[in-house]
Amino acid sequence: METAVLQVFRYDPEKDQTPYYKEYEVPVEGTLLNALLYIKDNLDPTLAFRAFCRSEVCGSCSMRVNGKTKLACKTPMKELVETWKGKPLRIDPLNHLKVIKDLVVDIDKPIEKMKTLIPWLVPDPRVVPTDPMHESIIYPEEMEAYKDQIHCMLCFSCYSACEAVEDNDRYRGPFAFSKAYRFQVDRRDIETAKEKRIRYAISGGLWSCVQCQKCLYVCPKGVKPAEDIQNLRGQAVKKGFTDKPGAKKLKHFVDWIYATGQINRLYLPEEVYGNREAREKLTKAYTEMGVEVWEVPKPTKGLMKFRDIYLEILSKEDKALDLDFSHVRKIDRMVSEIFKADICTIIDRAHEEGRSSRGLISKLKGLLGGK
Amino acid sequence: MVELDYDIVIVGGGGAGLYAALWAAENTILKVAVMTKVYPTRSHTGAAEGGINAVLTHSVGDSPEAHAYDTVKGSDFLADQDAVDIMCKMGAAVIYDIAHRGVPFSRRPDGRIAQRPFGGASFPRTCYAADKTGFYILQTLYEQCLKNNVTFLNEWFLLSIIHNGERVEGLTAWDIRNGGVHLIRTKAVILATGGHARVYWNRTSNALGNTGDGTAAALRAGLSLKDMEFIQFHPTGLAKTGILVTEGARGEGGYLRNKDGERFMKRYAPEKMELAPRDIVARAIQTEIDEGRGCGPNGDYICLDLTHLGEEKINERLPQTREHAILYEGVDPVKEPIPIAPTAHYSMGGIDTDRLGRTPIKGLYAAGECACISVHGANRLGGNSLLDVLVYGRLTALEAVKYADEAPETNPSMAKAKDDEKRILELMEADGKEKLADLRRELGNVMMKHFGVFREEKSMKEGLEKLMEIKERARHVKVYDTSKKFNTDLITALEFLNLVDLAPAIAVPAIERKESRGAHARKDYPKRDDKNFLKHSVVKLKEDGNYELSWKPVTITKFPPEERKY
Ligand SMILES: Cc1cc2nc3c(=O)[nH]c(=O)nc-3n(C[C@H](O)[C@H](O)[C@H](O)COP(=O)(O)OP(=O)(O)OC[C@H]3O[C@@H](n4cnc5c(N)ncnc54)[C@H](O)[C@@H]3O)c2cc1C
Ligand code: SF4
Ligand code: SF4
Ligand code: FES
């Protein structure tokens, strides 16, 4: 019978000073879970891992194989052997979670984090009858809005893969936002709960997600936390929670892209944070390093056409109202002033000649609203 | 040994346990805790796909009475009709309640909860939420428990029930995460620990941990188990693992073929063919296998042929079936037939309770699959289990609240906890002459061979002897992992020992019930015998290790027994 070698992460905090890997030879048959059960039954009963349904519904058996998050009962051994030809298969517990023993991690923390986002229905008495013998009417179309989110089985694969969790321990985690979003788009949920969820989402790191999309790729159930997070951000902006840097960032993106076809990295920190620190940092950076030409926004060719298309996309996503035309006009004015000053040409020339553009910074500062 | 103190402890975080917790939490200020060996959302309720039966206000022409009749008929008249009556009347109330809490039931175009036909039902009354009904119910109940700040003892393993012969006093449990036996003081206990179909270890649709822990603990605590001989076999489990292939596969037009390629159902149910009721199809498949017409090198399975449906239809209607066949059987149903065989699916029998889920011990209740109320009698209808789980989760919660409100404090002795500690130590010090995995496989084989789809006196008696032998040999099973934290070796052993205790409780009444009724099909007594066996079997474990069998009358109110014909 064909076999493969698993290098399994072992750690019993009572006995082991540090984790180590132990090798087991297992048959290449069935799923990774079968291989682990084979180890437990035949080679080493002390190996600890979680598994229950063995048919990908309970969410117990997520772990990592050579760094990739996998659901053990959904991962055929054959596929692993083929993907990692010749390489050993290293089995690790989920990332970002405390190891209790071997492949078993502490999942209380992400559950507690999720709890802060009100991941349950708070019925609106105008929609959900209080009389228990009365049915609340829900049209099939309405359920489309949360048809993916309800598949979350709390396997924490996404939590393990998430870059924002890596950076920010307070970050609630991809699944938690999806769980919250599911109720944001449920007509039966009361408006006040929705408001609160947004508020808590913001303090739970809503704007920290870097949109790396990893959650979306690892989810074994087709939930798309990255998208739900974007939508929650949209809701936050719509509800007027624009005082947070993240919301401002989004506004900046929308407006600047419309105005110039690109994001203005130069101006971003100033516009988002708008405090002295940001301004000083900006000045310092530019006096030291000069201005790169691509950092100065210039209208691209076919800008007007681009604006039409962009507006169409925004309205399709129901975000056209996010566009702040007075802001856009301000940007337009700013850009045209830059051109009046012909900075780009000057900078371009400076660069061609191999000189630094340091001297221009004061001029720019004036345009950016600084003193 | 730490002592914990509650008023009500609910053991089990599946559908029954969580619904009980919710109703207890909302109706009392008493201290309530849910103890569960796996995180609640992992419970097996999450695997239920088909749906949940209930007569709703818009179910035209249907009535709770008709539902009750179907249930009683399905049970082969062994269900207690007063209990069935309660369950069927509460159907709409529990469905609307969980819908109001957020269960995303599939809807009709007019916005009302959709219902579909299901085996054994005279009206389309099965409510469903896509093909993941149990999953959504479990998730929603968990959300609602979080909302109500229910106390969870997650990853705690029930060991023993403590009572003084009259009322319950407490429990002992093992804290899986940190290790250690704990004594828990409580006035009331609701057992909601799920089924025990894992006795058929090698061929079951059940999760790895459906090992009847609560049922076994009740048995050891001197309580009676009822109708244990009745185990439902689902006709189509994947051949290698027993994992379920949904009824939908036949519903969409799949064929069952034997090794000659014959659609053999025409010899068993010429009209309904593949769509005949579960037990009939299961028996037909088993007969084909037994009579040498099975497929494969060992002739031990039958083929479920979907190839004629075409890739498109399979992908659209049966995506999960295709995925599972490829994953767990290595067969793509688009190209080849799926090897299937009957698989142990549901335990009708369980802890003996009255029509409100009460045991003879005051303050001790049972609900869900671990209980035998009995609403399923000799055969459960598809979709009735989730209803049973919710109705009795809720009723036992209300009973427990009422009781615990007035009951005086209890004072359990440390003796049981000391015993359990000793038992665990002994397991770690055993000689290891028997290997757990091998013995467990043997147990599963004995159960399937001697107490499977078909049963017969001689074979069952042999089987029982083997079971008693296995029970003896189980003393030599050793737990090699001696660590405290997350010792899954220990848990696996404790679960196995529970199965070992339960197996003879299935065997003894199976031998003595000399008739065929519902899921209990005897070759030597192929007919139902109402004169002698229209009664519940009751098993108790005696001090000397013997299983004592007695009988108890069935409650018949509206529906006199008649022949069960479809
Ligand atoms: C594949 C499949 C499909 C099904 N489909 C349907 C269907 O469509 N419709 C229908 O009506 N029924 C269906 N059933 C049956 C139904 O799902 C179950 O009968 C029902 O879910 C049982 O619920 P429960 O709450 O009693 O137990 P479970 O959901 O099994 O929960 C048991 C709980 O007890 C806990 N527990 C167990 N032992 C211990 C211990 N020693 N210490 C602490 N805690 C413990 C577990 O952690 C778990 O939380 C199906 C069953 C299967 C296997
Ligand atoms: S997209 Fe956001 S939530 Fe998803 S993994 Fe990346 S950082 Fe985390
Ligand atoms: S969103 Fe997906 S990956 Fe994340 S916990 Fe839920 S099911 Fe798992
Ligand atoms: S064991 Fe349940 S998801 Fe893998």
JSON list of C-alpha atoms in Angstrom, two decimals, chain B residues 119-180:
[
{"chain": "B", "resi": 119, "resn": "GLY", "atom": "CA", "xyz": [-41.18, 9.09, 3.99]},
{"chain": "B", "resi": 120, "resn": "GLY", "atom": "CA", "xyz": [-44.17, 7.79, 5.93]},
{"chain": "B", "resi": 121, "resn": "ALA", "atom": "CA", "xyz": [-46.03, 11.10, 6.07]},
{"chain": "B", "resi": 122, "resn": "SER", "atom": "CA", "xyz": [-49.51, 11.53, 4.59]},
{"chain": "B", "resi": 123, "resn": "PHE", "atom": "CA", "xyz": [-49.03, 15.27, 3.99]},
{"chain": "B", "resi": 124, "resn": "PRO", "atom": "CA", "xyz": [-46.05, 17.38, 3.01]},
{"chain": "B", "resi": 125, "resn": "ARG", "atom": "CA", "xyz": [-45.19, 18.60, 6.51]},
{"chain": "B", "resi": 126, "resn": "THR", "atom": "CA", "xyz": [-41.42, 18.50, 6.67]},
{"chain": "B", "resi": 127, "resn": "CYS", "atom": "CA", "xyz": [-40.04, 22.00, 7.18]},
{"chain": "B", "resi": 128, "resn": "TYR", "atom": "CA", "xyz": [-36.50, 22.40, 5.94]},
{"chain": "B", "resi": 129, "resn": "ALA", "atom": "CA", "xyz": [-33.70, 24.89, 5.59]},
{"chain": "B", "resi": 130, "resn": "ALA", "atom": "CA", "xyz": [-32.03, 23.94, 2.31]},
{"chain": "B", "resi": 131, "resn": "ASP", "atom": "CA", "xyz": [-30.26, 20.64, 2.94]},
{"chain": "B", "resi": 132, "resn": "LYS", "atom": "CA", "xyz": [-28.77, 21.73, 6.27]},
{"chain": "B", "resi": 133, "resn": "THR", "atom": "CA", "xyz": [-31.75, 21.97, 8.58]},
{"chain": "B", "resi": 134, "resn": "GLY", "atom": "CA", "xyz": [-30.03, 20.59, 11.66]},
{"chain": "B", "resi": 135, "resn": "PHE", "atom": "CA", "xyz": [-26.96, 22.72, 11.07]},
{"chain": "B", "resi": 136, "resn": "TYR", "atom": "CA", "xyz": [-28.93, 25.97, 10.96]},
{"chain": "B", "resi": 137, "resn": "ILE", "atom": "CA", "xyz": [-31.02, 25.00, 13.97]},
{"chain": "B", "resi": 138, "resn": "LEU", "atom": "CA", "xyz": [-27.91, 24.20, 15.99]},
{"chain": "B", "resi": 139, "resn": "GLN", "atom": "CA", "xyz": [-26.12, 27.42, 15.00]},
{"chain": "B", "resi": 140, "resn": "THR", "atom": "CA", "xyz": [-29.17, 29.54, 15.73]},
{"chain": "B", "resi": 141, "resn": "LEU", "atom": "CA", "xyz": [-29.76, 27.96, 19.12]},
{"chain": "B", "resi": 142, "resn": "TYR", "atom": "CA", "xyz": [-26.12, 28.53, 19.98]},
{"chain": "B", "resi": 143, "resn": "GLU", "atom": "CA", "xyz": [-26.37, 32.20, 18.98]},
{"chain": "B", "resi": 144, "resn": "GLN", "atom": "CA", "xyz": [-29.42, 32.56, 21.17]},
{"chain": "B", "resi": 145, "resn": "CYS", "atom": "CA", "xyz": [-27.66, 30.89, 24.10]},
{"chain": "B", "resi": 146, "resn": "LEU", "atom": "CA", "xyz": [-24.79, 33.35, 23.73]},
{"chain": "B", "resi": 147, "resn": "LYS", "atom": "CA", "xyz": [-27.34, 36.15, 23.67]},
{"chain": "B", "resi": 148, "resn": "ASN", "atom": "CA", "xyz": [-28.80, 34.87, 26.94]},
{"chain": "B", "resi": 149, "resn": "ASN", "atom": "CA", "xyz": [-25.39, 34.42, 28.51]},
{"chain": "B", "resi": 150, "resn": "VAL", "atom": "CA", "xyz": [-25.85, 30.72, 29.14]},
{"chain": "B", "resi": 151, "resn": "THR", "atom": "CA", "xyz": [-23.01, 29.18, 31.15]},
{"chain": "B", "resi": 152, "resn": "PHE", "atom": "CA", "xyz": [-21.16, 26.53, 29.18]},
{"chain": "B", "resi": 153, "resn": "LEU", "atom": "CA", "xyz": [-18.86, 23.86, 30.48]},
{"chain": "B", "resi": 154, "resn": "ASN", "atom": "CA", "xyz": [-17.36, 23.14, 27.09]},
{"chain": "B", "resi": 155, "resn": "GLU", "atom": "CA", "xyz": [-15.29, 20.00, 26.71]},
{"chain": "B", "resi": 156, "resn": "TRP", "atom": "CA", "xyz": [-16.42, 18.41, 29.92]},
{"chain": "B", "resi": 157, "resn": "PHE", "atom": "CA", "xyz": [-17.20, 14.72, 29.96]},
{"chain": "B", "resi": 158, "resn": "LEU", "atom": "CA", "xyz": [-20.03, 13.28, 32.05]},
{"chain": "B", "resi": 159, "resn": "LEU", "atom": "CA", "xyz": [-18.90, 10.31, 34.12]},
{"chain": "B", "resi": 160, "resn": "SER", "atom": "CA", "xyz": [-21.61, 9.44, 36.64]},
{"chain": "B", "resi": 161, "resn": "ILE", "atom": "CA", "xyz": [-25.01, 10.48, 37.89]},
{"chain": "B", "resi": 162, "resn": "ILE", "atom": "CA", "xyz": [-25.42, 10.74, 41.67]},
{"chain": "B", "resi": 163, "resn": "HIS", "atom": "CA", "xyz": [-28.81, 10.17, 43.27]},
{"chain": "B", "resi": 164, "resn": "ASN", "atom": "CA", "xyz": [-30.15, 8.80, 46.52]},
{"chain": "B", "resi": 165, "resn": "GLY", "atom": "CA", "xyz": [-32.73, 6.48, 45.04]},
{"chain": "B", "resi": 166, "resn": "GLU", "atom": "CA", "xyz": [-35.33, 9.18, 45.24]},
{"chain": "B", "resi": 167, "resn": "ARG", "atom": "CA", "xyz": [-33.91, 12.37, 43.84]},
{"chain": "B", "resi": 168, "resn": "VAL", "atom": "CA", "xyz": [-30.87, 13.45, 41.89]},
{"chain": "B", "resi": 169, "resn": "GLU", "atom": "CA", "xyz": [-28.04, 15.07, 43.83]},
{"chain": "B", "resi": 170, "resn": "GLY", "atom": "CA", "xyz": [-25.29, 15.75, 41.40]},
{"chain": "B", "resi": 171, "resn": "LEU", "atom": "CA", "xyz": [-22.89, 14.55, 38.74]},
{"chain": "B", "resi": 172, "resn": "THR", "atom": "CA", "xyz": [-19.28, 13.73, 38.30]},
{"chain": "B", "resi": 173, "resn": "ALA", "atom": "CA", "xyz": [-17.41, 14.84, 35.22]},
{"chain": "B", "resi": 174, "resn": "TRP", "atom": "CA", "xyz": [-13.94, 14.99, 33.71]},
{"chain": "B", "resi": 175, "resn": "ASP", "atom": "CA", "xyz": [-12.65, 18.37, 32.60]},
{"chain": "B", "resi": 176, "resn": "ILE", "atom": "CA", "xyz": [-11.12, 17.43, 29.27]},
{"chain": "B", "resi": 177, "resn": "ARG", "atom": "CA", "xyz": [-9.13, 20.59, 28.84]},
{"chain": "B", "resi": 178, "resn": "ASN", "atom": "CA", "xyz": [-7.41, 20.67, 32.22]},
{"chain": "B", "resi": 179, "resn": "GLY", "atom": "CA", "xyz": [-7.92, 17.12, 33.42]},
{"chain": "B", "resi": 180, "resn": "GLY", "atom": "CA", "xyz": [-9.39, 16.04, 36.70]}
]
